[in-house]
Amino acid sequence: MASTAAVRVEGVSKRYGDRLAVDAVSLEIHRGEFFGLLGPNGAGKSTLVEIMEGLRRADSGAVALLGRSPWPRDTTLLPRIGVQTQSSAFFVRQTAHEHLRTVAALYGASRAAVDATLESVGLTGQRGVRVEDLSGGQRQRLAIASALVHDPELIFLDEPTAALDPQARRALWEVLRGLKAAGRTIVYTTHHLDEAEELCDRIAILVDGRIAVTDSPHHLVSASRAPSRLLLPAGRLDEATAAGIAGVERVSVQGGSLVLETHAVGPVLTAVDRLAGLDGVQTRTAGLEDVYLDLTAEATTHDATTTEP
Ligand code: ADP
């Protein structure tokens, strides 16, 4: 049966000693989809992605990429997938351009593609710089370029913006949007919730090796029961008065603001206006970060450092 899925994962598990890193995960990523994989440190994202890429073998379950099994190594699949290399796999004595040309040659990609890809990740100015002399962010962009140079159909990027400054991050978003517009499938792990919200068609949140939820960021946020927050400049209203407003569920002081949590923004704003005026008052509706924190709050991962506010 022909598969329309770019990635199909069925009941995949992986154990390291006592630790079940990936626990019977099933998911399907459609062709042309921008798919985010999120979760606290230790949740099993890297293990799952490496199994998808064919770099690691699952203990049980099945994986298909573009309808074919990535394990054992399938050489017809390699030119069709792009994997962000780890910097340890770099040819450090080569220049950025030579490195990318070497990678391109492995896949039969053209020299024109090398120049265009360097340009797209903003490394044209560093083409003659040795890999070992590039900054962390520049190396990261070279790793991304190495995944893209042969114009693969399916691209795996593992925290690609981790070492990038805000400008480079935005520039990469544009590159990724271009790839998505050109019909490529992108599997993306990130700790940046704003990024997932901006870029991904769907995300899966992995907690303790299991998928807690898979949906579009928009659906996740609109289905969330997380309250909106009103931020009042300090001293505008005392806490007791704020807590007495009908519809206010919780009051706290955070970063010099009085924070009112509510599911009834309109009536609470009206009451605040009457009591203290709305000058300088900010409203924050629940976002993907609230949904994420809610879902991962009870994660029992040993090294989960990103789950608590
Ligand atoms: P994430 O990418 O979400 O941080 P990982 O897949 O790296 O999660 O790790 C999942 C769990 O498996 C963690 O508890 C981690 O310590 C463990 N683990 C990962 N790789 C290995 C390995 N090669 N040997 C032993 N344990 C590992």
GROMACS .gro file of N, CA and C and ligand atoms in nm, residues 16-17 19-22 39-48 56 158-159 191 206 301-303, ligand 1:
model
   99
   16TYR      N    1   1.714   0.197   2.777
   16TYR     CA    2   1.856   0.198   2.812
   16TYR      C    3   1.864   0.145   2.955
   17GLY      N    4   1.906   0.024   2.974
   17GLY     CA    5   1.911  -0.033   3.109
   17GLY      C    6   1.771  -0.033   3.170
   19ARG      N    7   1.594   0.231   3.213
   19ARG     CA    8   1.521   0.351   3.170
   19ARG      C    9   1.451   0.327   3.036
   20LEU      N   10   1.319   0.338   3.036
   20LEU     CA   11   1.243   0.327   2.912
   20LEU      C   12   1.240   0.467   2.850
   21ALA      N   13   1.331   0.494   2.758
   21ALA     CA   14   1.347   0.630   2.704
   21ALA      C   15   1.234   0.664   2.608
   22VAL      N   16   1.190   0.566   2.529
   22VAL     CA   17   1.076   0.585   2.438
   22VAL      C   18   0.981   0.469   2.462
   39GLY      N   19   0.932   1.879   2.447
   39GLY     CA   20   0.929   1.804   2.572
   39GLY      C   21   1.048   1.840   2.657
   40PRO      N   22   1.038   1.816   2.788
   40PRO     CA   23   1.148   1.849   2.879
   40PRO      C   24   1.273   1.768   2.847
   41ASN      N   25   1.386   1.813   2.898
   41ASN     CA   26   1.510   1.736   2.883
   41ASN      C   27   1.489   1.596   2.939
   42GLY      N   28   1.536   1.498   2.867
   42GLY     CA   29   1.524   1.360   2.914
   42GLY      C   30   1.393   1.294   2.875
   43ALA      N   31   1.307   1.365   2.803
   43ALA     CA   32   1.176   1.310   2.767
   43ALA      C   33   1.186   1.202   2.660
   44GLY      N   34   1.297   1.199   2.587
   44GLY     CA   35   1.315   1.096   2.484
   44GLY      C   36   1.314   1.149   2.342
   45LYS      N   37   1.319   1.281   2.326
   45LYS     CA   38   1.312   1.341   2.191
   45LYS      C   39   1.428   1.296   2.102
   46SER      N   40   1.550   1.311   2.154
   46SER     CA   41   1.667   1.276   2.070
   46SER      C   42   1.664   1.129   2.033
   47THR      N   43   1.630   1.045   2.130
   47THR     CA   44   1.626   0.901   2.103
   47THR      C   45   1.523   0.872   1.994
   48LEU      N   46   1.407   0.931   2.006
   48LEU     CA   47   1.301   0.908   1.907
   48LEU      C   48   1.344   0.959   1.769
   56ARG      N   49   1.966   0.502   1.512
   56ARG     CA   50   1.954   0.419   1.631
   56ARG      C   51   1.847   0.314   1.604
  158ASP      N   52   1.742   1.934   1.481
  158ASP     CA   53   1.736   1.914   1.625
  158ASP      C   54   1.783   2.041   1.695
  159GLU      N   55   1.692   2.113   1.752
  159GLU     CA   56   1.720   2.242   1.817
  159GLU      C   57   1.811   2.331   1.732
  191HIS      N   58   1.312   2.387   2.213
  191HIS     CA   59   1.264   2.424   2.346
  191HIS      C   60   1.195   2.561   2.342
  206LEU      N   61   0.628   1.536   2.411
  206LEU     CA   62   0.675   1.409   2.465
  206LEU      C   63   0.703   1.428   2.614
  301THR      N   64   1.077   1.318   3.489
  301THR     CA   65   1.212   1.303   3.435
  301THR      C   66   1.312   1.359   3.535
  302HIS      N   67   1.427   1.292   3.544
  302HIS     CA   68   1.526   1.330   3.645
  302HIS      C   69   1.584   1.468   3.619
  303ASP      N   70   1.606   1.498   3.491
  303ASP     CA   71   1.677   1.622   3.461
  303ASP      C   72   1.587   1.722   3.391
  310ADP     P1   73   1.571   1.435   2.523
  310ADP     O1   74   1.628   1.445   2.386
  310ADP     O2   75   1.422   1.459   2.527
  310ADP     O3   76   1.643   1.521   2.622
  310ADP     P2   77   1.692   1.173   2.531
  310ADP     O4   78   1.636   1.091   2.422
  310ADP     O5   79   1.828   1.231   2.512
  310ADP     O6   80   1.587   1.283   2.574
  310ADP     O7   81   1.700   1.084   2.663
  310ADP     C1   82   1.589   1.008   2.712
  310ADP     C2   83   1.635   0.927   2.835
  310ADP     O8   84   1.725   0.826   2.794
  310ADP     C3   85   1.710   1.009   2.937
  310ADP     O9   86   1.678   0.959   3.066
  310ADP     C4   87   1.855   0.984   2.906
  310ADP    O10   88   1.935   0.998   3.021
  310ADP     C5   89   1.851   0.840   2.856
  310ADP     N1   90   1.955   0.813   2.753
  310ADP     C6   91   1.967   0.877   2.634
  310ADP     N2   92   2.068   0.827   2.560
  310ADP     C7   93   2.123   0.727   2.637
  310ADP     C8   94   2.232   0.635   2.618
  310ADP     N3   95   2.305   0.633   2.506
  310ADP     N4   96   2.257   0.548   2.718
  310ADP     C9   97   2.185   0.547   2.831
  310ADP     N5   98   2.081   0.631   2.856
  310ADP    C10   99   2.050   0.720   2.761
   0.00000   0.00000   0.00000
